[in-house]
PDB file of C-alpha atoms in Angstrom:
ATOM      1  CA  MET A   1     124.414  77.596  47.448  1.00 50.00           C
ATOM      2  CA  LYS A   2     123.084  78.508  50.886  1.00 48.00           C
ATOM      3  CA  LYS A   3     119.766  79.479  49.345  1.00 50.00           C
ATOM      4  CA  GLN A   4     119.565  76.162  47.443  1.00 52.00           C
ATOM      5  CA  TRP A   5     120.504  74.239  50.558  1.00 48.00           C
ATOM      6  CA  TYR A   6     117.807  76.079  52.520  1.00 47.00           C
ATOM      7  CA  LEU A   7     115.187  75.362  49.869  1.00 44.00           C
ATOM      8  CA  CYS A   8     116.127  71.672  49.746  1.00 48.00           C
ATOM      9  CA  SER A   9     115.975  71.462  53.525  1.00 49.00           C
ATOM     10  CA  LEU A  10     112.606  73.203  53.553  1.00 46.00           C
ATOM     11  CA  ILE A  11     111.216  70.866  50.891  1.00 44.00           C
ATOM     12  CA  PHE A  12     112.533  67.829  52.812  1.00 49.00           C
ATOM     13  CA  ALA A  13     111.008  69.088  56.077  1.00 47.00           C
ATOM     14  CA  LEU A  14     107.698  69.778  54.383  1.00 45.00           C
ATOM     15  CA  GLY A  15     107.759  66.311  52.865  1.00 49.00           C
ATOM     16  CA  MET A  16     108.412  64.742  56.255  1.00 46.00           C
ATOM     17  CA  SER A  17     105.617  66.817  57.775  1.00 44.00           C
ATOM     18  CA  ILE A  18     103.159  65.820  55.059  1.00 39.00           C
ATOM     19  CA  SER A  19     104.204  62.182  55.439  1.00 48.00           C
ATOM     20  CA  ALA A  20     103.630  62.341  59.198  1.00 50.00           C
ATOM     21  CA  GLN A  21     100.277  64.033  58.726  1.00 55.00           C
ATOM     22  CA  ALA A  22      99.248  61.388  56.209  1.00 78.00           C
ATOM     23  CA  LYS A  23      99.430  58.688  58.875  1.00 88.00           C
ATOM     24  CA  GLU A  24      96.042  57.948  60.386  1.00 95.00           C
ATOM     25  CA  LYS A  25      95.814  57.755  64.152  1.00 96.00           C
ATOM     26  CA  LEU A  26      94.487  54.544  65.666  1.00 97.00           C
ATOM     27  CA  THR A  27      93.954  53.850  69.360  1.00 97.00           C
ATOM     28  CA  LEU A  28      94.438  50.265  70.553  1.00 98.00           C
ATOM     29  CA  LEU A  29      93.548  49.194  74.086  1.00 98.00           C
ATOM     30  CA  LEU A  30      95.310  46.063  75.325  1.00 98.00           C
ATOM     31  CA  ASP A  31      93.659  43.507  77.580  1.00 96.00           C
ATOM     32  CA  TRP A  32      96.453  43.672  80.171  1.00 92.00           C
ATOM     33  CA  PHE A  33      99.999  44.955  80.588  1.00 95.00           C
ATOM     34  CA  VAL A  34     102.330  44.309  77.633  1.00 98.00           C
ATOM     35  CA  ASN A  35     103.509  40.696  77.480  1.00 97.00           C
ATOM     36  CA  PRO A  36     104.446  38.112  74.801  1.00 98.00           C
ATOM     37  CA  ASP A  37     100.762  37.547  73.983  1.00 97.00           C
ATOM     38  CA  HIS A  38     101.044  40.962  72.294  1.00 98.00           C
ATOM     39  CA  ALA A  39     104.166  40.010  70.317  1.00 98.00           C
ATOM     40  CA  ALA A  40     102.741  40.886  66.887  1.00 98.00           C
ATOM     41  CA  ILE A  41     101.441  44.252  68.074  1.00 98.00           C
ATOM     42  CA  ILE A  42     104.676  45.337  69.722  1.00 98.00           C
ATOM     43  CA  VAL A  43     106.905  44.091  66.894  1.00 98.00           C
ATOM     44  CA  ALA A  44     104.673  45.859  64.356  1.00 98.00           C
ATOM     45  CA  GLN A  45     105.171  49.049  66.346  1.00 98.00           C
ATOM     46  CA  GLN A  46     108.900  48.701  66.939  1.00 98.00           C
ATOM     47  CA  LYS A  47     109.818  47.497  63.431  1.00 98.00           C
ATOM     48  CA  GLY A  48     107.736  50.177  61.729  1.00 98.00           C
ATOM     49  CA  PHE A  49     105.097  47.964  60.119  1.00 98.00           C
ATOM     50  CA  PHE A  50     102.274  50.178  61.387  1.00 98.00           C
ATOM     51  CA  ALA A  51     104.019  53.260  60.026  1.00 98.00           C
ATOM     52  CA  GLU A  52     104.642  51.578  56.658  1.00 98.00           C
ATOM     53  CA  ASN A  53     100.903  50.996  56.401  1.00 98.00           C
ATOM     54  CA  GLY A  54     100.069  54.612  57.100  1.00 97.00           C
ATOM     55  CA  LEU A  55      99.156  54.254  60.763  1.00 98.00           C
ATOM     56  CA  GLN A  56     100.165  56.014  63.937  1.00 98.00           C
ATOM     57  CA  VAL A  57      99.087  53.517  66.594  1.00 98.00           C
ATOM     58  CA  GLU A  58      98.678  54.511  70.233  1.00 98.00           C
ATOM     59  CA  ILE A  59      98.972  51.376  72.404  1.00 98.00           C
ATOM     60  CA  ILE A  60      97.335  51.728  75.823  1.00 98.00           C
ATOM     61  CA  GLU A  61      97.674  49.341  78.770  1.00 97.00           C
ATOM     62  CA  PRO A  62      94.449  49.426  80.826  1.00 95.00           C
ATOM     63  CA  ALA A  63      94.257  50.165  84.526  1.00 91.00           C
ATOM     64  CA  ASP A  64      91.131  47.975  84.602  1.00 91.00           C
ATOM     65  CA  PRO A  65      91.290  44.937  82.246  1.00 88.00           C
ATOM     66  CA  SER A  66      87.493  44.802  82.018  1.00 89.00           C
ATOM     67  CA  MET A  67      87.220  48.266  80.479  1.00 95.00           C
ATOM     68  CA  PRO A  68      88.781  48.083  76.952  1.00 97.00           C
ATOM     69  CA  PRO A  69      85.848  46.380  75.181  1.00 97.00           C
ATOM     70  CA  LYS A  70      83.417  48.708  76.957  1.00 97.00           C
ATOM     71  CA  LEU A  71      85.398  51.771  75.847  1.00 97.00           C
ATOM     72  CA  VAL A  72      85.403  50.562  72.245  1.00 97.00           C
ATOM     73  CA  ALA A  73      81.671  49.903  72.498  1.00 97.00           C
ATOM     74  CA  ALA A  74      81.260  53.487  73.736  1.00 96.00           C
ATOM     75  CA  GLY A  75      83.234  54.838  70.771  1.00 95.00           C
ATOM     76  CA  GLN A  76      86.161  56.021  72.914  1.00 96.00           C
ATOM     77  CA  ALA A  77      88.806  53.893  71.167  1.00 96.00           C
ATOM     78  CA  ASP A  78      89.201  52.276  67.748  1.00 97.00           C
ATOM     79  CA  LEU A  79      90.205  48.745  68.743  1.00 98.00           C
ATOM     80  CA  ALA A  80      90.664  46.564  71.820  1.00 98.00           C
ATOM     81  CA  VAL A  81      92.297  43.234  72.536  1.00 98.00           C
ATOM     82  CA  ASP A  82      89.624  40.856  73.805  1.00 97.00           C
ATOM     83  CA  TYR A  83      88.887  37.138  74.249  1.00 96.00           C
ATOM     84  CA  GLN A  84      86.623  35.150  71.919  1.00 95.00           C
ATOM     85  CA  PRO A  85      84.376  33.657  74.655  1.00 93.00           C
ATOM     86  CA  GLN A  86      84.103  36.994  76.462  1.00 93.00           C
ATOM     87  CA  LEU A  87      83.159  38.694  73.189  1.00 96.00           C
ATOM     88  CA  GLN A  88      80.254  36.318  72.752  1.00 92.00           C
ATOM     89  CA  MET A  89      79.016  37.146  76.272  1.00 93.00           C
ATOM     90  CA  GLN A  90      79.556  40.886  75.723  1.00 95.00           C
ATOM     91  CA  VAL A  91      77.506  40.779  72.529  1.00 95.00           C
ATOM     92  CA  ALA A  92      74.766  38.864  74.353  1.00 91.00           C
ATOM     93  CA  GLU A  93      74.748  41.720  76.880  1.00 92.00           C
ATOM     94  CA  GLY A  94      74.112  44.194  74.054  1.00 94.00           C
ATOM     95  CA  LEU A  95      77.559  45.691  73.440  1.00 96.00           C
ATOM     96  CA  PRO A  96      78.010  46.659  69.750  1.00 97.00           C
ATOM     97  CA  LEU A  97      81.294  44.791  69.316  1.00 98.00           C
ATOM     98  CA  VAL A  98      82.610  42.757  66.413  1.00 98.00           C
ATOM     99  CA  ARG A  99      85.703  40.597  66.034  1.00 98.00           C
ATOM    100  CA  VAL A 100      87.939  41.873  63.229  1.00 98.00           C
ATOM    101  CA  GLY A 101      91.204  40.027  63.862  1.00 98.00           C
ATOM    102  CA  THR A 102      92.986  37.271  65.788  1.00 98.00           C
ATOM    103  CA  LEU A 103      96.230  37.519  67.774  1.00 98.00           C
ATOM    104  CA  ILE A 104      96.439  34.106  69.462  1.00 98.00           C
ATOM    105  CA  SER A 105      94.652  31.365  67.533  1.00 96.00           C
ATOM    106  CA  THR A 106      94.614  28.599  70.165  1.00 96.00           C
ATOM    107  CA  PRO A 107      93.373  28.456  73.758  1.00 96.00           C
ATOM    108  CA  LEU A 108      95.893  29.494  76.415  1.00 96.00           C
ATOM    109  CA  ASN A 109      93.623  28.820  79.366  1.00 95.00           C
ATOM    110  CA  SER A 110      94.320  25.628  81.291  1.00 96.00           C
ATOM    111  CA  LEU A 111      93.738  23.738  84.522  1.00 97.00           C
ATOM    112  CA  VAL A 112      97.001  23.491  86.456  1.00 97.00           C
ATOM    113  CA  VAL A 113      98.148  21.375  89.391  1.00 98.00           C
ATOM    114  CA  LEU A 114     101.527  20.885  91.041  1.00 97.00           C
ATOM    115  CA  LYS A 115     103.488  18.186  89.252  1.00 96.00           C
ATOM    116  CA  ASP A 116     104.031  16.260  92.483  1.00 96.00           C
ATOM    117  CA  SER A 117     100.396  16.629  93.652  1.00 96.00           C
ATOM    118  CA  GLY A 118      99.452  13.073  92.743  1.00 96.00           C
ATOM    119  CA  ILE A 119      96.733  14.379  90.433  1.00 97.00           C
ATOM    120  CA  GLU A 120      97.417  12.511  87.211  1.00 97.00           C
ATOM    121  CA  GLN A 121      94.034  12.753  85.499  1.00 97.00           C
ATOM    122  CA  ILE A 122      90.874  14.827  85.677  1.00 97.00           C
ATOM    123  CA  ALA A 123      89.095  12.109  87.684  1.00 97.00           C
ATOM    124  CA  ASP A 124      91.628  12.656  90.500  1.00 98.00           C
ATOM    125  CA  LEU A 125      90.103  16.089  91.149  1.00 98.00           C
ATOM    126  CA  LYS A 126      87.095  14.607  92.927  1.00 98.00           C
ATOM    127  CA  GLY A 127      86.829  16.175  96.371  1.00 97.00           C
ATOM    128  CA  LYS A 128      89.630  18.659  95.662  1.00 98.00           C
ATOM    129  CA  LYS A 129      89.710  22.461  96.011  1.00 97.00           C
ATOM    130  CA  ILE A 130      89.992  24.349  92.715  1.00 97.00           C
ATOM    131  CA  GLY A 131      90.931  28.017  92.621  1.00 95.00           C
ATOM    132  CA  TYR A 132      89.566  30.496  90.103  1.00 92.00           C
ATOM    133  CA  SER A 133      89.737  34.231  89.426  1.00 87.00           C
ATOM    134  CA  VAL A 134      86.752  35.003  87.195  1.00 79.00           C
ATOM    135  CA  SER A 135      83.452  33.179  87.436  1.00 78.00           C
ATOM    136  CA  GLY A 136      81.408  32.544  84.319  1.00 84.00           C
ATOM    137  CA  PHE A 137      83.453  31.193  81.446  1.00 88.00           C
ATOM    138  CA  GLU A 138      86.059  29.593  83.733  1.00 90.00           C
ATOM    139  CA  ASP A 139      83.267  27.744  85.543  1.00 90.00           C
ATOM    140  CA  ALA A 140      81.977  26.518  82.181  1.00 91.00           C
ATOM    141  CA  LEU A 141      85.445  25.368  81.142  1.00 93.00           C
ATOM    142  CA  LEU A 142      85.926  23.518  84.407  1.00 95.00           C
ATOM    143  CA  GLY A 143      82.452  21.996  84.251  1.00 95.00           C
ATOM    144  CA  ALA A 144      83.054  20.633  80.754  1.00 95.00           C
ATOM    145  CA  MET A 145      86.468  19.266  81.724  1.00 96.00           C
ATOM    146  CA  LEU A 146      85.034  17.539  84.793  1.00 97.00           C
ATOM    147  CA  LYS A 147      82.207  16.107  82.717  1.00 95.00           C
ATOM    148  CA  SER A 148      84.789  14.390  80.496  1.00 94.00           C
ATOM    149  CA  ALA A 149      85.715  12.372  83.615  1.00 95.00           C
ATOM    150  CA  HIS A 150      82.073  11.804  84.666  1.00 96.00           C
ATOM    151  CA  LEU A 151      82.329  14.458  87.397  1.00 97.00           C
ATOM    152  CA  SER A 152      80.521  17.759  87.944  1.00 96.00           C
ATOM    153  CA  LEU A 153      81.135  21.040  89.757  1.00 96.00           C
ATOM    154  CA  ASN A 154      79.369  19.481  92.743  1.00 97.00           C
ATOM    155  CA  ASP A 155      82.287  17.047  93.060  1.00 98.00           C
ATOM    156  CA  VAL A 156      84.826  19.811  93.761  1.00 97.00           C
ATOM    157  CA  GLU A 157      85.083  22.882  96.003  1.00 97.00           C
ATOM    158  CA  LEU A 158      85.545  26.199  94.185  1.00 95.00           C
ATOM    159  CA  VAL A 159      87.708  28.858  95.865  1.00 95.00           C
ATOM    160  CA  ASN A 160      88.081  32.445  94.616  1.00 93.00           C
ATOM    161  CA  VAL A 161      91.825  33.155  94.809  1.00 93.00           C
ATOM    162  CA  ASN A 162      91.648  36.706  93.397  1.00 85.00           C
ATOM    163  CA  TRP A 163      94.210  36.322  90.576  1.00 80.00           C
ATOM    164  CA  SER A 164      96.762  34.675  92.894  1.00 88.00           C
ATOM    165  CA  LEU A 165      96.743  31.408  90.980  1.00 92.00           C
ATOM    166  CA  SER A 166     100.293  30.131  91.462  1.00 92.00           C
ATOM    167  CA  PRO A 167     100.622  31.381  95.072  1.00 94.00           C
ATOM    168  CA  ALA A 168      97.379  29.606  95.975  1.00 95.00           C
ATOM    169  CA  LEU A 169      98.825  26.346  94.655  1.00 95.00           C
ATOM    170  CA  PHE A 170     102.187  26.865  96.345  1.00 95.00           C
ATOM    171  CA  SER A 171     100.591  27.545  99.735  1.00 95.00           C
ATOM    172  CA  GLY A 172      98.267  24.544  99.554  1.00 95.00           C
ATOM    173  CA  GLN A 173      95.182  26.780  99.679  1.00 97.00           C
ATOM    174  CA  VAL A 174      93.904  24.887  96.636  1.00 97.00           C
ATOM    175  CA  ASP A 175      94.793  21.670  94.818  1.00 98.00           C
ATOM    176  CA  ALA A 176      94.311  23.042  91.292  1.00 97.00           C
ATOM    177  CA  VAL A 177      93.577  26.324  89.503  1.00 97.00           C
ATOM    178  CA  ILE A 178      91.499  27.071  86.420  1.00 96.00           C
ATOM    179  CA  GLY A 179      92.307  30.121  84.286  1.00 93.00           C
ATOM    180  CA  ALA A 180      96.084  29.634  84.287  1.00 94.00           C
ATOM    181  CA  PHE A 181      97.670  30.625  80.982  1.00 94.00           C
ATOM    182  CA  ARG A 182      99.867  27.736  79.909  1.00 94.00           C
ATOM    183  CA  ASN A 183     102.536  30.044  78.462  1.00 96.00           C
ATOM    184  CA  PHE A 184     102.901  31.972  81.745  1.00 95.00           C
ATOM    185  CA  GLU A 185     101.865  30.108  84.890  1.00 94.00           C
ATOM    186  CA  LEU A 186     103.764  26.936  84.001  1.00 95.00           C
ATOM    187  CA  ASN A 187     106.915  28.956  83.373  1.00 96.00           C
ATOM    188  CA  GLN A 188     106.457  30.977  86.553  1.00 95.00           C
ATOM    189  CA  MET A 189     106.107  27.738  88.505  1.00 96.00           C
ATOM    190  CA  ALA A 190     109.246  26.324  86.892  1.00 96.00           C
ATOM    191  CA  ILE A 191     111.185  29.469  87.817  1.00 96.00           C
ATOM    192  CA  GLU A 192     109.984  29.069  91.410  1.00 95.00           C
ATOM    193  CA  LYS A 193     111.200  25.446  91.302  1.00 96.00           C
ATOM    194  CA  LYS A 194     107.675  24.175  91.869  1.00 96.00           C
ATOM    195  CA  PRO A 195     106.843  22.685  88.472  1.00 96.00           C
ATOM    196  CA  GLY A 196     103.269  22.323  87.370  1.00 97.00           C
ATOM    197  CA  LYS A 197     101.199  20.025  85.197  1.00 97.00           C
ATOM    198  CA  ALA A 198      98.487  21.359  82.868  1.00 97.00           C
ATOM    199  CA  PHE A 199      95.250  19.855  81.626  1.00 97.00           C
ATOM    200  CA  TYR A 200      94.060  21.482  78.409  1.00 97.00           C
ATOM    201  CA  PRO A 201      90.368  22.348  77.888  1.00 96.00           C
ATOM    202  CA  GLU A 202      90.462  21.563  74.160  1.00 95.00           C
ATOM    203  CA  GLU A 203      91.543  18.006  75.035  1.00 95.00           C
ATOM    204  CA  GLN A 204      88.801  17.615  77.645  1.00 93.00           C
ATOM    205  CA  GLY A 205      85.532  18.375  75.876  1.00 89.00           C
ATOM    206  CA  VAL A 206      85.789  22.122  75.193  1.00 95.00           C
ATOM    207  CA  PRO A 207      85.660  23.347  71.563  1.00 96.00           C
ATOM    208  CA  MET A 208      88.737  25.020  70.103  1.00 96.00           C
ATOM    209  CA  TYR A 209      88.650  28.813  70.226  1.00 96.00           C
ATOM    210  CA  ASP A 210      90.787  31.887  69.635  1.00 97.00           C
ATOM    211  CA  GLU A 211      92.246  33.081  72.936  1.00 96.00           C
ATOM    212  CA  LEU A 212      93.096  36.661  71.990  1.00 98.00           C
ATOM    213  CA  ILE A 213      91.229  38.637  69.345  1.00 98.00           C
ATOM    214  CA  VAL A 214      90.864  42.252  68.228  1.00 98.00           C
ATOM    215  CA  VAL A 215      87.429  43.875  68.438  1.00 98.00           C
ATOM    216  CA  ALA A 216      85.945  47.054  67.010  1.00 98.00           C
ATOM    217  CA  ASN A 217      82.675  48.952  67.348  1.00 97.00           C
ATOM    218  CA  LYS A 218      80.428  47.545  64.616  1.00 95.00           C
ATOM    219  CA  ASN A 219      78.539  50.847  64.387  1.00 95.00           C
ATOM    220  CA  GLN A 220      81.724  52.873  63.900  1.00 92.00           C
ATOM    221  CA  LEU A 221      83.868  50.523  61.858  1.00 90.00           C
ATOM    222  CA  PRO A 222      86.960  52.286  60.456  1.00 90.00           C
ATOM    223  CA  ALA A 223      87.448  49.621  57.769  1.00 92.00           C
ATOM    224  CA  LYS A 224      90.396  51.278  56.017  1.00 94.00           C
ATOM    225  CA  LYS A 225      92.368  51.683  59.242  1.00 96.00           C
ATOM    226  CA  ILE A 226      91.490  48.156  60.335  1.00 97.00           C
ATOM    227  CA  ARG A 227      92.720  46.694  57.036  1.00 97.00           C
ATOM    228  CA  ALA A 228      96.000  48.578  57.420  1.00 98.00           C
ATOM    229  CA  PHE A 229      96.296  47.448  61.056  1.00 98.00           C
ATOM    230  CA  LEU A 230      95.745  43.780  60.163  1.00 98.00           C
ATOM    231  CA  THR A 231      98.209  43.980  57.263  1.00 98.00           C
ATOM    232  CA  ALA A 232     100.848  45.295  59.676  1.00 98.00           C
ATOM    233  CA  LEU A 233     100.032  42.522  62.176  1.00 98.00           C
ATOM    234  CA  GLU A 234     100.467  39.885  59.467  1.00 98.00           C
ATOM    235  CA  GLN A 235     103.807  41.387  58.425  1.00 98.00           C
ATOM    236  CA  ALA A 236     104.937  41.385  62.054  1.00 98.00           C
ATOM    237  CA  SER A 237     103.813  37.776  62.599  1.00 97.00           C
ATOM    238  CA  VAL A 238     105.735  36.586  59.547  1.00 97.00           C
ATOM    239  CA  TYR A 239     108.783  38.588  60.644  1.00 98.00           C
ATOM    240  CA  ILE A 240     108.604  36.969  64.092  1.00 98.00           C
ATOM    241  CA  LEU A 241     108.398  33.527  62.494  1.00 96.00           C
ATOM    242  CA  ASN A 242     111.399  34.207  60.262  1.00 97.00           C
ATOM    243  CA  HIS A 243     113.496  36.178  62.762  1.00 97.00           C
ATOM    244  CA  PRO A 244     112.635  35.078  66.314  1.00 94.00           C
ATOM    245  CA  GLN A 245     115.768  36.459  67.985  1.00 95.00           C
ATOM    246  CA  GLN A 246     115.629  39.840  66.260  1.00 97.00           C
ATOM    247  CA  SER A 247     111.917  39.965  67.064  1.00 98.00           C
ATOM    248  CA  TRP A 248     112.620  39.328  70.733  1.00 98.00           C
ATOM    249  CA  GLN A 249     115.069  42.243  70.751  1.00 98.00           C
ATOM    250  CA  ALA A 250     112.467  44.460  69.093  1.00 98.00           C
ATOM    251  CA  PHE A 251     109.865  43.348  71.626  1.00 98.00           C
ATOM    252  CA  VAL A 252     111.950  44.072  74.739  1.00 98.00           C
ATOM    253  CA  SER A 253     113.090  47.416  73.306  1.00 98.00           C
ATOM    254  CA  TYR A 254     109.511  48.651  73.822  1.00 98.00           C
ATOM    255  CA  LYS A 255     109.903  48.620  77.638  1.00 98.00           C
ATOM    256  CA  PRO A 256     113.303  47.063  78.483  1.00 97.00           C
ATOM    257  CA  GLN A 257     113.034  47.270  82.270  1.00 96.00           C
ATOM    258  CA  ASP A 258     109.645  45.552  82.323  1.00 97.00           C
ATOM    259  CA  LEU A 259     109.981  43.043  79.493  1.00 98.00           C
ATOM    260  CA  ASP A 260     113.588  41.802  79.489  1.00 98.00           C
ATOM    261  CA  ASN A 261     113.346  39.069  82.123  1.00 97.00           C
ATOM    262  CA  GLU A 262     113.391  35.291  82.414  1.00 97.00           C
ATOM    263  CA  LEU A 263     109.621  34.825  82.636  1.00 97.00           C
ATOM    264  CA  ASN A 264     108.996  36.792  79.450  1.00 98.00           C
ATOM    265  CA  ARG A 265     111.815  34.970  77.648  1.00 97.00           C
ATOM    266  CA  LEU A 266     110.235  31.619  78.481  1.00 97.00           C
ATOM    267  CA  ALA A 267     106.730  32.860  77.700  1.00 97.00           C
ATOM    268  CA  TRP A 268     107.972  34.274  74.377  1.00 97.00           C
ATOM    269  CA  ARG A 269     109.248  30.823  73.396  1.00 96.00           C
ATOM    270  CA  ASP A 270     105.924  29.184  74.258  1.00 97.00           C
ATOM    271  CA  THR A 271     103.748  31.901  72.713  1.00 97.00           C
ATOM    272  CA  LEU A 272     105.278  32.206  69.231  1.00 96.00           C
ATOM    273  CA  PRO A 273     103.836  28.915  67.875  1.00 95.00           C
ATOM    274  CA  ARG A 274     100.370  30.150  68.854  1.00 96.00           C
ATOM    275  CA  LEU A 275     100.488  33.475  66.992  1.00 97.00           C
ATOM    276  CA  SER A 276      97.964  33.846  64.201  1.00 97.00           C
ATOM    277  CA  LEU A 277      99.811  34.082  60.888  1.00 95.00           C
ATOM    278  CA  ARG A 278      96.604  35.260  59.197  1.00 96.00           C
ATOM    279  CA  PRO A 279      95.174  37.745  61.697  1.00 97.00           C
ATOM    280  CA  SER A 280      92.254  38.774  59.493  1.00 96.00           C
ATOM    281  CA  ALA A 281      91.109  35.210  58.692  1.00 96.00           C
ATOM    282  CA  LEU A 282      87.893  34.074  60.385  1.00 97.00           C
ATOM    283  CA  ASP A 283      87.114  30.424  61.143  1.00 95.00           C
ATOM    284  CA  ASN A 284      83.310  30.484  61.002  1.00 96.00           C
ATOM    285  CA  ALA A 285      82.850  26.933  62.282  1.00 95.00           C
ATOM    286  CA  ARG A 286      85.060  27.568  65.311  1.00 94.00           C
ATOM    287  CA  TYR A 287      82.989  30.566  66.397  1.00 96.00           C
ATOM    288  CA  GLU A 288      79.684  28.795  65.836  1.00 96.00           C
ATOM    289  CA  LYS A 289      80.785  25.739  67.847  1.00 96.00           C
ATOM    290  CA  MET A 290      81.878  27.917  70.755  1.00 95.00           C
ATOM    291  CA  ALA A 291      78.582  29.816  70.650  1.00 95.00           C
ATOM    292  CA  GLN A 292      76.711  26.499  70.869  1.00 96.00           C
ATOM    293  CA  PHE A 293      78.925  25.431  73.779  1.00 95.00           C
ATOM    294  CA  MET A 294      78.278  28.670  75.626  1.00 94.00           C
ATOM    295  CA  GLN A 295      74.540  28.363  75.139  1.00 95.00           C
ATOM    296  CA  GLN A 296      74.643  24.791  76.440  1.00 94.00           C
ATOM    297  CA  GLN A 297      76.569  26.021  79.491  1.00 92.00           C
ATOM    298  CA  GLY A 298      73.995  28.739  80.146  1.00 92.00           C
ATOM    299  CA  LEU A 299      76.413  31.603  79.465  1.00 92.00           C
ATOM    300  CA  ILE A 300      74.275  33.036  76.663  1.00 93.00           C
ATOM    301  CA  LYS A 301      70.538  32.599  76.076  1.00 93.00           C
ATOM    302  CA  GLN A 302      70.495  32.784  72.294  1.00 92.00           C
ATOM    303  CA  ILE A 303      73.084  32.183  69.607  1.00 91.00           C
ATOM    304  CA  PRO A 304      73.487  35.411  67.628  1.00 90.00           C
ATOM    305  CA  LYS A 305      74.054  35.508  63.887  1.00 93.00           C
ATOM    306  CA  LEU A 306      77.790  35.099  63.298  1.00 95.00           C
ATOM    307  CA  SER A 307      78.084  38.165  61.065  1.00 93.00           C
ATOM    308  CA  ASP A 308      76.676  40.263  63.918  1.00 93.00           C
ATOM    309  CA  TYR A 309      79.767  39.721  66.081  1.00 96.00           C
ATOM    310  CA  ALA A 310      82.599  38.334  63.922  1.00 97.00           C
ATOM    311  CA  ILE A 311      83.697  39.425  60.445  1.00 97.00           C
ATOM    312  CA  GLN A 312      86.627  39.157  58.090  1.00 95.00           C
ATOM    313  CA  VAL A 313      87.520  42.664  56.982  1.00 91.00           C
ATOM    314  CA  GLU A 314      88.112  42.653  53.233  1.00 77.00           C
TER     315      GLU A 314
END
């Protein structure tokens, strides 16, 4: 009996070892620290959807948010979380990147003012100070939004607030900020009892775009692993839709001390409706319209062929 028990245990252990070895390793670089924007990724990890699809995913939070796409382009990671507009600029700069999936399928970026500021419409921004963190695309967003009210960047004063968007508003350093994520800054302002009001780029002359996407190196495209990764993301997104409370518990279990707080709870609520339920699906027209917009704004010189920077992995 002992011998049979030993043999059974050995066979079971070998089976587990083979199963573990069968899982392919995949490295994923996030765009920032873990937050509800990454809901599908974290739930896929915590609920075992990656493992079910034969993947062992290493999720890495970057010390420098600008580095993940560059590291993927250099072949030092499989995938990175990126932004659709930034991808189009990165490709124009020569980085061999390609969009393979979507996490957040609507814009999150917004122009935010204090609710009691007296600024009720875009036209009220004339002569005001507007804070920003990253020049380039945010300038283009702001310029297009101002144009919808027959204003231009010359009608406002731009102030670099170095990522301190809400504090700059609270202190009166600026009258508005561009680059505020509507699912975070508005909730942070509400928590601080200084409610904000948002103006949305897609309602003020800016084409619709995917906020958060997944990019790979188009010269080293691990198609099989990417298909498995996207399948797991879709399973996680559907699970989140069907089981929001259980999904929240799975999400915070990843890093309880960092994630289980009021801001993330509010952001979770506001982020879930924006999750892509078909992460692999590519909206060709959306990408082409944004490329045209970026060329018109002077952010890229030429519009590249869509298949060169965005694909649907079959």
